Amino acid sequence: MAREVEKVVIIGSGCAGYTAALYSARANLKPLVLTGAMPGGLLTTTSIVENYPGFPEGVDGTDLMIRMQQQAERFGARVEFGSAVESVDFSSHPFRLTVDGAEVRALTVIIATGAGHRHLDLESEAALEKKGVTYCATCDGALPMFRNQPLVVVGGGDSACEEATYLTRFASRVYLVHRRGQLRASQIMAQRVLDSDKIEPVWDSVVTEVLDVAQDKVTAVRLKNLKTQGDRTIDCAGLFVAIGHVPNTQLFKGQIAMDEAGYVARREGAQTSVPGVFVAGDCSDHVYRQAITAAGMGCQAAIEAERFLGQQNL
Ligand code: NAP
């Protein structure tokens, strides 16, 4: 039997997706949330979240996401775990999605697929993730394991400079490892790094190994200088990888407008180039990328989906 046409389908289950689910559920729209392969989104890859308002002691990232899920379900959101959206067709209305081989039709769609941290793609990096390797200084920088310790940041863009500067509050020393001899970051951010007496740039260098997998924690990084081919090891308690993000938007290529990097173009509020398709969170935001901003955008998207349905008498 064909499924009924859904009023709101939310693709993604991070802060943006679950907040959209909460608001549209409370508007009695019984949203369907397709969690994708990473239920709870990127926040589940971090440990304690200390900058989400309302949790003075901090909150475990996974716990926060489970709470958001439960809050949305309490008002009637239906969460389908692990469901993979294989394709979308926004060319006619209702929109059509292929989910695990079956067709789902939707009057509105909220895209909240997030973004992934770009990785160095080293085996030792993967083995030590959450054990000293992290992708978010704002989330993890203040953890006790990093306090008064030497730390290494990789990258040369605004993110890397921002993270390195932020980490100077906690670290004994910050090494900024960049593969070229010049920062890509905006001048003001770059200057802040270059002026800091706590940050030491390490130019023309790439990380070749994170030590020490045998000890199950970060103790140092091994670097190669691309100009001299010389090796160097820097002792550190943490490696902060800040080499950019990759929005999870492959699925929507050719269906909605995106910028060159693949971030969904957001029109007024949460609108996309297709009326009835809305967007929220990191898949459309390369500037703020915070749990709270993603949640705010999820709220906007849900309110706009509700208005769209009202205006169209759907
Ligand atoms: P980005 O500008 O793309 O910079 C990524 C950096 O990582 C580049 O320096 C790049 O090196 C390096 N990199 C990429 N792949 C690498 C690899 N495999 N190994 C080693 N290094 C690698 O990314 P971002 O810094 O995350 O910034 C993204 C956007 O957000 C930008 O538009 C930025 O302005 C914005 N942003 C703004 C703020 C702010 O205004 N407060 C803060 C953060 C980000 P190359 O330079 O050699 O390419």
Short mmCIF file of C-alpha atoms and ligand atoms in Angstrom, two decimals:
data_model
loop_
_atom_site.label_atom_id
_atom_site.label_comp_id
_atom_site.label_asym_id
_atom_site.label_seq_id
_atom_site.Cartn_x
_atom_site.Cartn_y
_atom_site.Cartn_z
CA MET A 1 0.00 0.00 0.00
CA ALA A 2 1.39 3.42 -0.95
CA ARG A 3 2.35 5.62 2.00
CA GLU A 4 0.27 8.70 2.66
CA VAL A 5 1.71 11.99 1.49
CA GLU A 6 3.78 13.41 4.33
CA LYS A 7 3.28 17.02 5.36
CA VAL A 8 6.86 17.52 6.49
CA VAL A 9 9.84 15.28 5.85
CA ILE A 10 13.04 16.23 7.62
CA ILE A 11 16.26 14.79 6.25
CA GLY A 12 18.87 14.71 8.98
CA SER A 13 18.81 14.41 12.74
CA GLY A 14 21.34 16.84 14.15
CA CYS A 15 20.43 19.97 16.10
CA ALA A 16 18.80 21.49 13.02
CA GLY A 17 16.77 18.40 12.11
CA TYR A 18 15.49 17.66 15.61
CA THR A 19 14.62 21.28 16.33
CA ALA A 20 12.70 21.43 13.04
CA ALA A 21 11.01 18.20 14.13
CA LEU A 22 10.10 19.64 17.53
CA TYR A 23 8.53 22.78 16.07
CA SER A 24 6.67 21.06 13.26
CA ALA A 25 5.45 18.34 15.65
CA ARG A 26 4.11 20.98 18.01
CA ALA A 27 2.35 22.52 15.00
CA ASN A 28 0.62 19.13 14.65
CA LEU A 29 2.30 18.34 11.33
CA LYS A 30 3.53 14.88 12.45
CA PRO A 31 6.93 15.28 10.77
CA LEU A 32 8.84 12.28 9.51
CA VAL A 33 12.52 12.47 10.45
CA LEU A 34 14.91 10.39 8.37
CA THR A 35 18.01 10.22 10.53
CA GLY A 36 20.53 9.07 7.94
CA ALA A 37 23.61 7.08 8.84
CA MET A 38 24.62 9.27 11.80
CA PRO A 39 21.63 9.71 14.11
CA GLY A 40 22.18 12.80 16.23
CA GLY A 41 24.64 14.31 13.76
CA LEU A 42 28.09 15.73 14.36
CA LEU A 43 27.49 16.56 18.00
CA THR A 44 27.56 12.85 18.80
CA THR A 45 31.22 12.83 17.75
CA THR A 46 32.22 15.28 20.45
CA SER A 47 32.35 14.73 24.18
CA ILE A 48 31.10 17.41 26.55
CA VAL A 49 29.23 20.33 25.01
CA GLU A 50 29.80 23.34 27.23
CA ASN A 51 28.35 26.10 25.08
CA TYR A 52 24.78 24.92 24.61
CA PRO A 53 22.64 27.24 26.74
CA GLY A 54 20.79 25.67 29.63
CA PHE A 55 23.47 23.21 30.73
CA PRO A 56 25.75 25.01 33.21
CA GLU A 57 27.66 21.79 33.90
CA GLY A 58 27.96 20.95 30.20
CA VAL A 59 26.16 18.09 28.51
CA ASP A 60 27.35 15.00 26.69
CA GLY A 61 26.82 15.52 22.94
CA THR A 62 25.04 12.21 22.45
CA ASP A 63 22.83 12.79 25.51
CA LEU A 64 21.84 16.20 24.20
CA MET A 65 20.81 14.72 20.88
CA ILE A 66 18.81 11.92 22.52
CA ARG A 67 17.01 14.54 24.59
CA MET A 68 16.19 16.55 21.46
CA GLN A 69 14.90 13.42 19.75
CA GLN A 70 12.71 12.52 22.75
CA GLN A 71 11.39 16.06 22.98
CA ALA A 72 10.37 16.00 19.30
CA GLU A 73 8.82 12.53 19.64
CA ARG A 74 6.82 13.63 22.64
CA PHE A 75 4.84 15.93 20.34
CA GLY A 76 4.37 13.40 17.55
CA ALA A 77 7.54 13.43 15.43
CA ARG A 78 8.22 10.04 13.83
CA VAL A 79 11.88 9.16 13.69
CA GLU A 80 13.09 6.54 11.22
CA PHE A 81 16.56 5.44 12.17
CA GLY A 82 19.22 4.70 9.64
CA SER A 83 16.89 5.28 6.70
CA ALA A 84 18.95 6.25 3.70
CA VAL A 85 17.52 8.76 1.27
CA GLU A 86 18.75 7.45 -2.08
CA SER A 87 17.41 10.19 -4.32
CA VAL A 88 15.09 13.19 -4.31
CA ASP A 89 12.93 14.66 -7.02
CA PHE A 90 11.89 18.24 -6.35
CA SER A 91 10.76 18.89 -9.93
CA SER A 92 7.07 18.29 -9.18
CA HIS A 93 4.85 18.65 -6.13
CA PRO A 94 4.38 16.64 -3.92
CA PHE A 95 8.12 16.04 -3.82
CA ARG A 96 9.33 12.46 -4.21
CA LEU A 97 12.06 10.83 -2.17
CA THR A 98 13.37 7.32 -2.56
CA VAL A 99 14.06 5.98 0.92
CA ASP A 100 15.50 2.49 1.31
CA GLY A 101 14.03 1.60 -2.07
CA ALA A 102 10.52 2.86 -1.31
CA GLU A 103 8.89 6.09 -2.45
CA VAL A 104 7.99 8.76 0.10
CA ARG A 105 5.97 11.77 -1.08
CA ALA A 106 6.16 15.04 0.82
CA LEU A 107 4.42 18.41 0.72
CA THR A 108 7.44 20.07 2.32
CA VAL A 109 11.00 18.92 2.86
CA ILE A 110 13.47 20.31 5.36
CA ILE A 111 17.07 19.59 4.45
CA ALA A 112 19.19 19.33 7.59
CA THR A 113 21.92 16.97 6.45
CA GLY A 114 24.76 18.85 8.11
CA ALA A 115 28.39 18.82 7.18
CA GLY A 116 31.28 16.56 8.00
CA HIS A 117 34.69 17.65 9.19
CA ARG A 118 37.29 17.14 6.53
CA HIS A 119 39.75 14.56 7.82
CA LEU A 120 43.46 14.09 7.25
CA ASP A 121 42.67 10.50 6.33
CA LEU A 122 45.38 8.98 8.52
CA GLU A 123 44.79 5.65 10.26
CA SER A 124 46.30 6.97 13.50
CA GLU A 125 44.00 10.02 13.31
CA ALA A 126 40.93 7.78 13.16
CA ALA A 127 42.24 5.53 15.94
CA LEU A 128 42.75 8.47 18.32
CA GLU A 129 39.55 10.41 17.56
CA LYS A 130 38.02 11.56 20.88
CA LYS A 131 41.26 10.46 22.56
CA GLY A 132 43.06 13.70 21.83
CA VAL A 133 42.22 14.10 18.15
CA THR A 134 39.35 16.51 17.73
CA TYR A 135 37.70 18.62 15.04
CA CYS A 136 36.24 21.39 17.17
CA ALA A 137 38.23 23.59 19.54
CA THR A 138 35.11 25.44 20.65
CA CYS A 139 33.61 22.12 21.75
CA ASP A 140 36.63 20.39 23.22
CA GLY A 141 39.38 22.95 23.81
CA ALA A 142 38.57 23.55 27.46
CA LEU A 143 38.63 19.88 28.44
CA PRO A 144 40.98 19.13 31.37
CA MET A 145 43.14 16.84 29.19
CA PHE A 146 44.21 19.86 27.10
CA ARG A 147 44.81 22.38 29.90
CA ASN A 148 48.35 23.71 30.18
CA GLN A 149 49.50 21.26 27.52
CA PRO A 150 51.10 21.85 24.12
CA LEU A 151 48.49 21.47 21.37
CA VAL A 152 48.70 21.21 17.59
CA VAL A 153 46.21 22.75 15.16
CA VAL A 154 46.29 21.78 11.47
CA GLY A 155 45.07 24.11 8.73
CA GLY A 156 45.62 27.58 7.36
CA GLY A 157 42.12 28.98 6.98
CA ASP A 158 39.91 31.06 9.26
CA SER A 159 38.84 27.98 11.20
CA ALA A 160 42.40 26.95 12.00
CA CYS A 161 43.35 30.51 13.01
CA GLU A 162 40.23 30.90 15.12
CA GLU A 163 40.84 27.55 16.82
CA ALA A 164 44.52 28.27 17.43
CA THR A 165 43.69 31.66 18.94
CA TYR A 166 40.92 30.19 21.08
CA LEU A 167 43.21 27.42 22.34
CA THR A 168 45.80 29.90 23.63
CA ARG A 169 43.46 30.38 26.61
CA PHE A 170 44.07 26.83 27.75
CA ALA A 171 47.23 25.50 26.14
CA SER A 172 50.81 26.00 27.26
CA ARG A 173 51.73 26.41 23.57
CA VAL A 174 49.88 26.08 20.26
CA TYR A 175 51.60 24.87 17.09
CA LEU A 176 49.78 25.80 13.90
CA VAL A 177 50.78 23.33 11.20
CA HIS A 178 50.02 24.45 7.66
CA ARG A 179 50.90 22.76 4.39
CA ARG A 180 51.98 26.02 2.73
CA GLY A 181 54.08 29.02 3.74
CA GLN A 182 51.17 31.45 3.83
CA LEU A 183 47.85 31.42 5.64
CA ARG A 184 44.64 31.36 3.65
CA ALA A 185 42.74 33.01 6.52
CA SER A 186 41.39 36.57 6.39
CA GLN A 187 43.99 39.15 7.28
CA ILE A 188 42.61 40.00 10.69
CA MET A 189 42.49 36.36 11.80
CA ALA A 190 45.90 35.60 10.33
CA GLN A 191 47.45 38.64 11.99
CA ARG A 192 46.06 37.60 15.36
CA VAL A 193 47.85 34.27 14.98
CA LEU A 194 51.10 35.80 13.78
CA ASP A 195 51.09 38.35 16.61
CA SER A 196 50.48 35.77 19.33
CA ASP A 197 53.50 34.84 21.37
CA LYS A 198 51.78 31.58 22.32
CA ILE A 199 51.24 30.35 18.75
CA GLU A 200 54.11 28.94 16.74
CA PRO A 201 53.41 28.48 13.03
CA VAL A 202 54.97 25.42 11.44
CA TRP A 203 55.05 26.14 7.71
CA ASP A 204 55.08 23.87 4.66
CA SER A 205 54.35 20.86 6.79
CA VAL A 206 51.84 18.03 6.93
CA VAL A 207 51.00 15.59 9.68
CA THR A 208 52.08 12.09 8.70
CA GLU A 209 51.23 10.27 11.93
CA VAL A 210 49.51 10.89 15.24
CA LEU A 211 51.22 9.22 18.19
CA ASP A 212 50.64 7.13 20.17
CA VAL A 213 48.06 4.56 19.15
CA ALA A 214 49.68 1.97 21.45
CA GLN A 215 49.04 4.22 24.47
CA ASP A 216 45.50 5.01 23.23
CA LYS A 217 46.05 8.76 23.58
CA VAL A 218 47.71 11.63 21.76
CA THR A 219 51.28 12.20 22.89
CA ALA A 220 52.84 13.76 19.77
CA VAL A 221 52.47 14.31 16.02
CA ARG A 222 54.97 13.41 13.36
CA LEU A 223 55.36 15.99 10.59
CA LYS A 224 56.96 16.12 7.19
CA ASN A 225 58.29 19.37 5.78
CA LEU A 226 57.19 19.40 2.14
CA LYS A 227 60.06 21.67 1.10
CA THR A 228 62.96 19.95 2.84
CA GLN A 229 61.35 16.47 3.18
CA GLY A 230 62.66 16.57 6.76
CA ASP A 231 60.73 14.86 9.58
CA ARG A 232 59.95 16.43 12.92
CA THR A 233 58.01 15.29 15.97
CA ILE A 234 56.11 17.71 18.20
CA ASP A 235 55.03 16.53 21.65
CA CYS A 236 51.41 17.48 22.33
CA ALA A 237 48.31 16.37 24.18
CA GLY A 238 45.88 17.18 21.42
CA LEU A 239 45.55 17.49 17.67
CA PHE A 240 42.88 19.89 16.40
CA VAL A 241 42.15 19.27 12.74
CA ALA A 242 40.66 22.39 11.13
CA ILE A 243 41.04 21.83 7.41
CA GLY A 244 37.51 22.67 6.37
CA HIS A 245 34.14 21.05 6.18
CA VAL A 246 32.31 19.12 3.56
CA PRO A 247 28.54 19.76 3.41
CA ASN A 248 26.47 16.60 3.07
CA THR A 249 24.54 17.77 0.05
CA GLN A 250 25.57 15.43 -2.79
CA LEU A 251 22.03 14.08 -2.82
CA PHE A 252 20.56 17.44 -3.83
CA LYS A 253 22.92 18.30 -6.69
CA GLY A 254 20.92 19.48 -9.67
CA GLN A 255 17.72 19.78 -7.59
CA ILE A 256 18.34 22.99 -5.65
CA ALA A 257 20.75 25.91 -5.87
CA MET A 258 24.07 25.54 -4.04
CA ASP A 259 27.28 27.51 -3.88
CA GLU A 260 30.53 26.23 -5.37
CA ALA A 261 31.49 24.41 -2.19
CA GLY A 262 28.16 22.57 -2.12
CA TYR A 263 26.46 24.56 0.66
CA VAL A 264 22.72 24.92 -0.02
CA ALA A 265 21.90 28.49 -0.98
CA ARG A 266 19.55 29.95 1.61
CA ARG A 267 17.13 32.59 0.40
CA GLU A 268 15.00 34.61 2.78
CA GLY A 269 14.96 32.79 6.12
CA ALA A 270 15.17 29.08 5.50
CA GLN A 271 13.95 29.03 1.90
CA THR A 272 15.83 27.30 -0.89
CA SER A 273 15.51 27.81 -4.64
CA VAL A 274 12.54 25.39 -4.62
CA PRO A 275 9.34 26.64 -2.89
CA GLY A 276 8.38 24.10 -0.24
CA VAL A 277 11.96 22.88 0.30
CA PHE A 278 13.64 24.48 3.29
CA VAL A 279 17.12 24.18 4.70
CA ALA A 280 18.67 24.42 8.14
CA GLY A 281 22.00 23.97 9.82
CA ASP A 282 25.53 23.27 8.71
CA CYS A 283 24.65 22.09 5.20
CA SER A 284 23.84 25.73 4.47
CA ASP A 285 26.15 27.50 6.91
CA HIS A 286 29.91 27.74 6.64
CA VAL A 287 30.21 30.68 9.00
CA TYR A 288 28.79 29.88 12.46
CA ARG A 289 28.49 26.09 12.50
CA GLN A 290 27.38 25.91 16.13
CA ALA A 291 24.79 23.61 17.69
CA ILE A 292 22.74 26.57 18.83
CA THR A 293 22.75 28.31 15.44
CA ALA A 294 21.78 25.04 13.72
CA ALA A 295 18.94 24.63 16.21
CA GLY A 296 17.79 28.20 15.51
CA MET A 297 17.75 27.55 11.78
CA GLY A 298 15.79 24.33 12.36
CA CYS A 299 13.17 26.39 14.16
CA GLN A 300 13.03 28.87 11.26
CA ALA A 301 12.66 26.08 8.69
CA ALA A 302 9.79 24.48 10.60
CA ILE A 303 7.94 27.78 10.97
CA GLU A 304 8.36 28.48 7.28
CA ALA A 305 7.23 24.98 6.29
CA GLU A 306 4.12 25.48 8.42
CA ARG A 307 3.46 28.86 6.75
CA PHE A 308 3.99 27.36 3.29
CA LEU A 309 1.42 24.66 3.99
CA GLY A 310 -1.01 27.27 5.32
CA GLN A 311 -0.56 29.60 2.35
CA GLN A 312 -1.12 26.74 -0.11
CA ASN A 313 -4.08 25.42 1.92
CA LEU A 314 -2.33 22.05 2.13
P1 NAP B 1 39.10 26.74 4.37
O1 NAP B 1 39.07 28.22 4.24
O2 NAP B 1 38.69 25.89 3.22
O3 NAP B 1 40.57 26.36 4.81
C1 NAP B 1 40.96 25.03 4.92
C2 NAP B 1 42.46 25.03 5.24
O4 NAP B 1 42.86 23.68 5.44
C3 NAP B 1 43.30 25.61 4.11
O5 NAP B 1 44.34 26.37 4.66
C4 NAP B 1 43.83 24.36 3.40
O6 NAP B 1 45.12 24.55 2.88
C5 NAP B 1 43.91 23.37 4.53
N1 NAP B 1 43.69 22.00 4.06
C6 NAP B 1 42.67 21.53 3.30
N2 NAP B 1 42.79 20.21 3.13
C7 NAP B 1 43.93 19.86 3.77
C8 NAP B 1 44.61 18.61 3.95
N3 NAP B 1 44.12 17.47 3.44
N4 NAP B 1 45.75 18.60 4.68
C9 NAP B 1 46.24 19.75 5.21
N5 NAP B 1 45.64 20.95 5.08
C10 NAP B 1 44.50 20.99 4.37
O7 NAP B 1 38.19 26.21 5.59
P2 NAP B 1 37.80 26.93 6.94
O8 NAP B 1 38.97 27.53 7.59
O9 NAP B 1 37.00 25.91 7.71
O10 NAP B 1 36.83 28.10 6.48
C11 NAP B 1 35.66 27.78 5.71
C12 NAP B 1 34.86 29.05 5.52
O11 NAP B 1 34.32 29.49 6.76
C13 NAP B 1 35.68 30.21 4.98
O12 NAP B 1 34.89 30.93 4.09
C14 NAP B 1 35.99 31.01 6.20
O13 NAP B 1 36.22 32.39 5.91
C15 NAP B 1 34.74 30.81 7.03
N6 NAP B 1 35.03 30.96 8.44
C16 NAP B 1 34.86 32.19 8.98
C17 NAP B 1 35.14 32.39 10.31
C18 NAP B 1 34.93 33.74 10.89
O14 NAP B 1 34.78 34.67 10.13
N7 NAP B 1 34.89 33.88 12.19
C19 NAP B 1 35.63 31.36 11.11
C20 NAP B 1 35.81 30.11 10.52
C21 NAP B 1 35.52 29.94 9.18
P3 NAP B 1 45.41 25.53 1.63
O15 NAP B 1 45.38 26.92 2.20
O16 NAP B 1 46.75 25.10 1.16
O17 NAP B 1 44.32 25.25 0.64
#
